[in-house]
């Protein structure tokens, strides 16, 4: 028997759960794109987007996904042949590096493996070795969505400063913005990218590049710039079409307006605290389950774990078996393994990811924890007892 009828819960690290008010805000006829409500709404979004990023700098809006943002950020920052240093902590650093490479940058990779964060000392050493300041940009993800590691961005800035290096510091916050604490100006980040479909709770299709005046100046006159991605007009538009270099994403803008208001109404500190607490509820359950059987965290140290996604390994290819069973019988879909072995290999099937970003609350987390325990029982997967009790106690201690 399947017990999956009812609302399906897609608990993957993006696209995340879309709040009903966001869906409702999008349910409307095509709006006027020349004057009126949509124009005012878009102008008013700009300061709010800067607030969420923690910056008084610039922001450019795009019709794109995360991959487009990698290209948008690079084509504004550097010229062909420029050296970029990419700090890799899993899958997504390699993705950004690959785009840089294909755009004609000279890419140097600092690889920290799949189970640890960026080591700021190694970053500092790499920059100190670059005596002639050939490196024009340092790129890193805040959270790697494949490994679920969270990097210490403020410590990386300190390492860049300690090396006395002028490179622009660019950070991919696609998996972390609106989930994990991020303070662009305070942490000294020059360029930051995030897309609509993760912590920002809006369907995929919009992306944002925030950039400091320093990054703007550093990129001026570079030869990688293309008309569509150029951030200059987008960040200083007069007419609505100039924000998007063409027709605006009308309905996304209504949805985003609602989502941004929900974040600001809850308060950024509260949003971050909610994500941390709900992540810790999952971790308490996993700690208990891990007492027997093979379940383990990919990132051992909680201090380095994302609050938006948790990557777990189960052994015997049971990660995929668990995922499939949850979709079929419980109406829950968890995230697939990413970057651990080829798709379909036993190694890949060991891993799965739980997305806990955006519009989620305690009962959704407890529901998944209970469903995972149900799957363990149904599939005879060995595990320690007491996961849901541990999660309940953790939540009770925090409210
Ligand atoms: C999701 C994600 C991306 C890619 O975004 P797409 O919208 O799938 O192109 C890039 N970086 C990080 C950190 C992500 O989480």
Coordinates of C-alpha atoms in Angstrom, one line a residue, residues 8-384:
X8 CA 4.0 15.8 -1.8
X9 CA 7.0 17.1 0.0
X10 CA 10.0 17.8 -2.2
X11 CA 12.7 18.0 0.5
X12 CA 15.7 18.5 -1.9
X13 CA 18.2 21.4 -1.8
X14 CA 16.4 23.4 -4.4
X15 CA 13.9 24.0 -5.8
X16 CA 12.6 24.4 -2.3
X17 CA 9.0 24.5 -1.0
X18 CA 7.1 27.4 -2.5
X19 CA 4.9 29.1 0.2
X20 CA 1.2 29.3 -0.7
X21 CA 1.3 33.2 -0.5
X22 CA 4.1 33.2 -3.1
X23 CA 2.0 30.9 -5.4
X24 CA -1.0 33.1 -4.8
X25 CA 0.9 36.3 -5.6
X26 CA 1.8 34.8 -9.0
X27 CA -1.7 33.8 -9.9
X28 CA -2.8 36.8 -11.8
X29 CA -3.3 38.1 -15.4
X30 CA -0.3 39.6 -17.2
X31 CA 0.5 43.0 -15.7
X32 CA 1.4 46.2 -17.4
X33 CA 5.2 46.3 -17.9
X34 CA 5.5 50.0 -18.7
X35 CA 4.0 51.8 -15.8
X36 CA 2.1 51.0 -12.6
X37 CA 2.3 48.4 -9.9
X38 CA 5.0 46.1 -11.3
X39 CA 7.4 49.0 -12.0
X40 CA 7.0 50.2 -8.4
X41 CA 7.2 46.7 -7.0
X42 CA 10.5 46.1 -8.8
X43 CA 12.1 49.3 -7.7
X44 CA 11.1 48.6 -4.1
X45 CA 12.6 45.1 -4.2
X46 CA 16.1 46.5 -4.7
X47 CA 16.7 47.8 -1.2
X48 CA 15.1 44.7 0.3
X49 CA 17.4 42.4 -1.7
X50 CA 20.4 44.4 -0.4
X51 CA 19.1 44.0 3.1
X52 CA 18.9 40.3 2.8
X53 CA 22.5 40.2 1.4
X54 CA 23.8 42.6 4.1
X55 CA 25.2 45.1 1.6
X56 CA 24.9 48.7 0.7
X57 CA 26.5 47.9 -2.7
X58 CA 24.8 47.2 -6.0
X59 CA 22.5 44.4 -7.2
X60 CA 21.8 43.2 -10.7
X61 CA 18.7 41.1 -11.4
X62 CA 18.6 38.4 -14.1
X63 CA 16.3 35.9 -15.7
X64 CA 18.5 32.9 -15.1
X65 CA 19.4 30.0 -12.8
X66 CA 22.5 29.4 -10.8
X67 CA 24.6 28.3 -13.8
X68 CA 23.8 31.6 -15.5
X69 CA 24.9 33.5 -12.4
X70 CA 28.3 31.8 -12.6
X71 CA 28.6 33.3 -16.1
X72 CA 27.1 36.6 -15.1
X73 CA 29.5 37.2 -12.3
X74 CA 32.6 36.1 -14.2
X75 CA 32.0 38.1 -17.4
X76 CA 31.6 41.2 -15.3
X77 CA 34.7 40.6 -13.1
X78 CA 37.5 39.5 -15.3
X79 CA 39.1 39.5 -18.8
X80 CA 40.1 36.5 -20.9
X81 CA 43.4 35.0 -19.7
X82 CA 43.0 36.5 -16.2
X83 CA 43.9 34.1 -13.4
X84 CA 41.1 33.1 -11.0
X85 CA 41.7 31.0 -7.9
X86 CA 38.7 28.7 -7.1
X87 CA 38.4 27.1 -3.7
X88 CA 36.6 23.8 -4.1
X89 CA 34.8 21.9 -1.3
X90 CA 32.7 19.5 -3.4
X91 CA 30.8 19.8 -6.6
X92 CA 29.8 23.4 -7.1
X93 CA 33.2 24.9 -6.9
X94 CA 34.2 22.7 -9.8
X95 CA 31.1 23.9 -11.7
X96 CA 32.1 27.6 -11.3
X97 CA 35.7 26.7 -12.2
X98 CA 34.5 24.9 -15.3
X99 CA 32.5 27.9 -16.5
X100 CA 35.5 30.2 -15.9
X101 CA 37.7 27.8 -17.9
X102 CA 35.3 27.7 -20.8
X103 CA 35.0 31.5 -20.8
X104 CA 38.8 31.7 -21.2
X105 CA 40.0 32.4 -17.7
X106 CA 43.2 30.8 -16.4
X107 CA 41.8 28.7 -13.6
X108 CA 43.8 27.5 -10.6
X109 CA 42.0 25.2 -8.2
X110 CA 42.5 24.8 -4.5
X111 CA 40.8 21.5 -3.7
X112 CA 39.8 20.8 -0.1
X113 CA 38.2 17.5 -0.8
X114 CA 34.6 16.5 -0.1
X115 CA 34.5 16.4 3.6
X116 CA 36.2 19.6 4.8
X117 CA 35.8 23.3 4.5
X118 CA 38.2 25.7 2.9
X119 CA 41.4 26.0 5.1
X120 CA 42.1 29.8 5.2
X121 CA 45.8 29.1 5.9
X122 CA 46.1 27.3 2.5
X123 CA 44.2 30.2 0.8
X124 CA 46.6 32.7 2.4
X125 CA 49.6 30.7 1.3
X126 CA 48.4 30.4 -2.3
X127 CA 47.8 34.2 -2.4
X128 CA 51.2 35.0 -0.9
X129 CA 52.8 32.8 -3.5
X130 CA 51.2 35.1 -6.2
X131 CA 53.7 37.9 -5.8
X132 CA 52.9 39.6 -9.0
X133 CA 49.1 39.6 -8.2
X134 CA 48.2 37.7 -11.3
X135 CA 45.1 36.3 -9.5
X136 CA 42.2 38.7 -10.2
X137 CA 39.4 36.9 -8.4
X138 CA 39.1 34.3 -5.6
X139 CA 35.9 32.2 -6.0
X140 CA 34.2 30.1 -3.4
X141 CA 30.9 28.7 -2.5
X142 CA 29.5 29.5 1.0
X143 CA 27.7 26.2 1.2
X144 CA 28.5 23.3 -1.2
X145 CA 25.1 21.8 -1.8
X146 CA 26.6 18.4 -2.8
X147 CA 28.8 17.8 0.3
X148 CA 26.8 20.1 2.7
X149 CA 29.9 21.8 3.9
X150 CA 29.7 25.4 5.0
X151 CA 32.8 27.6 4.5
X152 CA 33.9 30.3 6.9
X153 CA 33.7 33.3 4.5
X154 CA 34.8 35.9 7.1
X155 CA 37.9 33.8 7.8
X156 CA 38.6 33.5 4.1
X157 CA 38.4 37.3 3.8
X158 CA 40.9 37.6 6.7
X159 CA 43.3 35.2 4.8
X160 CA 43.1 37.3 1.6
X161 CA 43.8 40.5 3.7
X162 CA 46.6 38.8 5.6
X163 CA 48.2 38.0 2.2
X164 CA 47.8 41.6 1.2
X165 CA 46.2 40.5 -2.0
X166 CA 44.0 42.8 -4.1
X167 CA 41.9 40.0 -5.8
X168 CA 38.1 40.4 -5.9
X169 CA 36.4 37.9 -3.5
X170 CA 33.3 36.3 -5.0
X171 CA 31.0 34.0 -3.1
X172 CA 28.3 31.6 -4.4
X173 CA 25.5 31.8 -1.8
X174 CA 22.9 30.0 -3.9
X175 CA 22.3 27.3 -1.3
X176 CA 22.8 29.5 1.8
X177 CA 21.2 33.0 1.3
X178 CA 18.0 33.2 3.4
X179 CA 19.1 30.1 5.4
X180 CA 22.6 30.5 6.8
X181 CA 23.9 33.8 8.3
X182 CA 25.6 35.8 5.6
X183 CA 26.7 39.4 5.9
X184 CA 28.3 40.6 2.7
X185 CA 29.7 44.0 3.7
X186 CA 30.7 43.0 7.2
X187 CA 32.5 39.9 5.9
X188 CA 34.2 41.8 3.1
X189 CA 32.7 40.0 0.2
X190 CA 33.0 41.8 -3.2
X191 CA 30.6 39.8 -5.3
X192 CA 27.8 37.4 -4.2
X193 CA 25.4 35.4 -6.2
X194 CA 22.1 33.7 -5.3
X195 CA 19.1 32.3 -7.2
X196 CA 15.4 32.5 -6.5
X197 CA 14.7 28.8 -5.9
X198 CA 16.4 28.0 -2.7
X199 CA 16.3 30.1 0.5
X200 CA 14.4 32.7 -1.4
X201 CA 11.4 30.4 -1.8
X202 CA 10.5 31.4 -5.3
X203 CA 10.3 29.2 -8.4
X204 CA 13.6 28.7 -10.4
X205 CA 14.1 31.4 -13.0
X206 CA 15.5 34.5 -11.3
X207 CA 19.1 35.1 -10.2
X208 CA 20.9 38.0 -8.5
X209 CA 24.5 39.3 -8.5
X210 CA 25.3 41.7 -5.6
X211 CA 28.6 43.6 -6.1
X212 CA 30.6 46.2 -4.3
X213 CA 31.9 49.4 -5.7
X214 CA 35.4 47.9 -5.6
X215 CA 34.3 45.0 -7.8
X216 CA 32.5 47.4 -10.1
X217 CA 35.7 49.4 -10.6
X218 CA 37.9 46.4 -10.9
X219 CA 35.8 45.0 -13.7
X220 CA 35.5 48.2 -15.7
X221 CA 36.9 47.8 -19.2
X222 CA 37.3 44.0 -18.9
X223 CA 37.0 42.1 -22.2
X224 CA 34.9 39.2 -21.1
X225 CA 31.7 41.3 -20.8
X226 CA 28.7 40.5 -23.0
X227 CA 25.6 42.6 -23.6
X228 CA 23.1 40.3 -21.7
X229 CA 25.1 39.7 -18.6
X230 CA 26.6 43.2 -18.2
X231 CA 25.7 44.4 -14.7
X232 CA 26.1 48.1 -15.3
X233 CA 22.7 49.0 -16.7
X234 CA 20.9 46.3 -14.7
X235 CA 22.2 47.9 -11.5
X236 CA 21.4 51.5 -12.6
X237 CA 18.2 51.2 -14.7
X238 CA 15.8 54.0 -15.6
X239 CA 13.1 51.8 -17.2
X240 CA 11.8 48.5 -16.1
X241 CA 13.1 46.6 -19.2
X242 CA 16.7 47.8 -18.3
X243 CA 16.7 45.7 -15.2
X244 CA 16.3 42.6 -17.3
X245 CA 17.7 43.6 -20.7
X246 CA 14.2 42.9 -22.1
X247 CA 10.9 41.7 -20.8
X248 CA 10.8 41.4 -17.1
X249 CA 10.0 38.0 -15.4
X250 CA 6.6 39.5 -14.5
X251 CA 5.1 36.7 -12.3
X252 CA 8.4 35.8 -10.7
X253 CA 8.6 39.4 -9.5
X254 CA 5.2 39.1 -7.8
X255 CA 6.3 35.9 -6.2
X256 CA 9.6 37.2 -5.1
X257 CA 8.1 40.3 -3.6
X258 CA 6.0 38.1 -1.4
X259 CA 8.9 35.8 -0.5
X260 CA 11.2 38.7 0.4
X261 CA 8.5 40.2 2.5
X262 CA 8.0 36.9 4.3
X263 CA 11.7 36.8 5.1
X264 CA 11.9 40.4 6.3
X265 CA 8.7 40.0 8.3
X266 CA 10.1 37.0 10.1
X267 CA 13.4 38.9 10.5
X268 CA 16.8 37.7 9.2
X269 CA 18.0 36.7 12.6
X270 CA 14.9 34.6 13.2
X271 CA 15.2 33.0 9.7
X272 CA 18.8 32.0 10.4
X273 CA 17.9 30.7 13.9
X274 CA 15.0 28.7 12.6
X275 CA 17.2 27.1 10.0
X276 CA 19.9 26.3 12.5
X277 CA 17.4 24.8 15.0
X278 CA 15.6 22.7 12.4
X279 CA 19.0 21.5 11.0
X280 CA 20.0 20.5 14.5
X281 CA 16.8 18.5 14.9
X282 CA 17.8 16.4 11.9
X283 CA 21.4 16.1 13.2
X284 CA 20.1 14.9 16.6
X285 CA 18.1 12.2 14.8
X286 CA 21.0 11.2 12.6
X287 CA 23.3 11.0 15.7
X288 CA 20.9 8.5 17.3
X289 CA 20.4 6.5 14.1
X290 CA 24.2 6.4 13.6
X291 CA 24.6 4.4 16.8
X292 CA 23.8 1.2 14.9
X293 CA 24.2 0.5 11.2
X294 CA 26.1 2.5 8.6
X295 CA 24.4 5.9 8.5
X296 CA 26.9 8.8 8.8
X297 CA 27.3 12.5 8.2
X298 CA 29.4 13.5 5.2
X299 CA 30.6 16.5 7.3
X300 CA 31.6 15.2 10.7
X301 CA 32.0 18.6 12.5
X302 CA 28.6 20.3 13.1
X303 CA 30.5 23.7 13.1
X304 CA 31.2 23.2 9.4
X305 CA 27.7 21.9 8.4
X306 CA 25.2 23.8 6.3
X307 CA 21.9 24.7 8.0
X308 CA 20.1 24.3 4.6
X309 CA 21.1 20.8 3.4
X310 CA 22.6 17.7 5.1
X311 CA 24.5 15.1 3.1
X312 CA 24.3 11.5 4.5
X313 CA 25.8 8.2 3.6
X314 CA 24.1 4.9 4.3
X315 CA 26.2 2.1 2.8
X316 CA 25.2 -0.9 0.6
X317 CA 23.7 1.5 -1.9
X318 CA 20.8 2.0 0.6
X319 CA 20.7 5.8 0.1
X320 CA 18.9 5.4 -3.2
X321 CA 16.7 2.5 -1.8
X322 CA 15.6 4.7 1.0
X323 CA 14.9 7.7 -1.3
X324 CA 12.9 5.6 -3.7
X325 CA 10.8 4.0 -0.9
X326 CA 10.1 7.4 0.6
X327 CA 8.8 8.8 -2.7
X328 CA 6.7 5.8 -3.4
X329 CA 5.2 5.2 0.0
X330 CA 5.5 8.4 2.1
X331 CA 5.0 11.2 -0.4
X332 CA 8.5 12.6 0.4
X333 CA 11.4 13.1 -2.1
X334 CA 14.9 13.6 -0.7
X335 CA 17.9 14.8 -2.6
X336 CA 20.1 12.5 -4.7
X337 CA 23.8 12.0 -4.3
X338 CA 25.8 14.6 -6.2
X339 CA 29.5 14.3 -6.9
X340 CA 30.1 10.9 -5.1
X341 CA 30.7 8.4 -7.8
X342 CA 28.9 8.0 -11.2
X343 CA 25.1 8.1 -11.1
X344 CA 24.0 4.5 -10.7
X345 CA 27.2 3.3 -9.0
X346 CA 27.0 1.8 -5.5
X347 CA 29.1 4.6 -4.2
X348 CA 26.6 7.2 -5.5
X349 CA 23.7 5.1 -4.2
X350 CA 25.2 5.2 -0.7
X351 CA 24.6 9.0 -0.4
X352 CA 21.4 11.1 -0.1
X353 CA 20.7 14.6 0.9
X354 CA 18.0 16.2 2.9
X355 CA 17.1 19.7 1.9
X356 CA 15.9 21.9 4.8
X357 CA 15.9 25.3 3.2
X358 CA 13.3 28.1 3.1
X359 CA 9.7 27.6 3.9
X360 CA 10.0 24.8 6.4
X361 CA 8.9 24.3 10.0
X362 CA 9.1 21.8 12.9
X363 CA 6.3 19.5 11.9
X364 CA 7.8 19.1 8.4
X365 CA 11.1 18.1 9.8
X366 CA 9.5 15.8 12.3
X367 CA 7.4 14.3 9.5
X368 CA 10.5 13.5 7.5
X369 CA 12.3 12.1 10.5
X370 CA 9.3 9.8 11.3
X371 CA 9.1 8.8 7.6
X372 CA 12.8 7.9 7.5
X373 CA 12.3 5.7 10.5
X374 CA 9.4 4.1 8.8
X375 CA 11.5 3.4 5.8
X376 CA 14.3 1.9 8.0
X377 CA 11.8 -0.5 9.4
X378 CA 10.2 -1.4 6.1
X379 CA 13.5 -1.9 4.3
X380 CA 15.3 -3.6 7.3
X381 CA 18.0 -1.0 7.3
X382 CA 20.0 -1.4 10.5
X383 CA 20.1 1.8 12.6
X384 CA 20.2 3.1 16.1

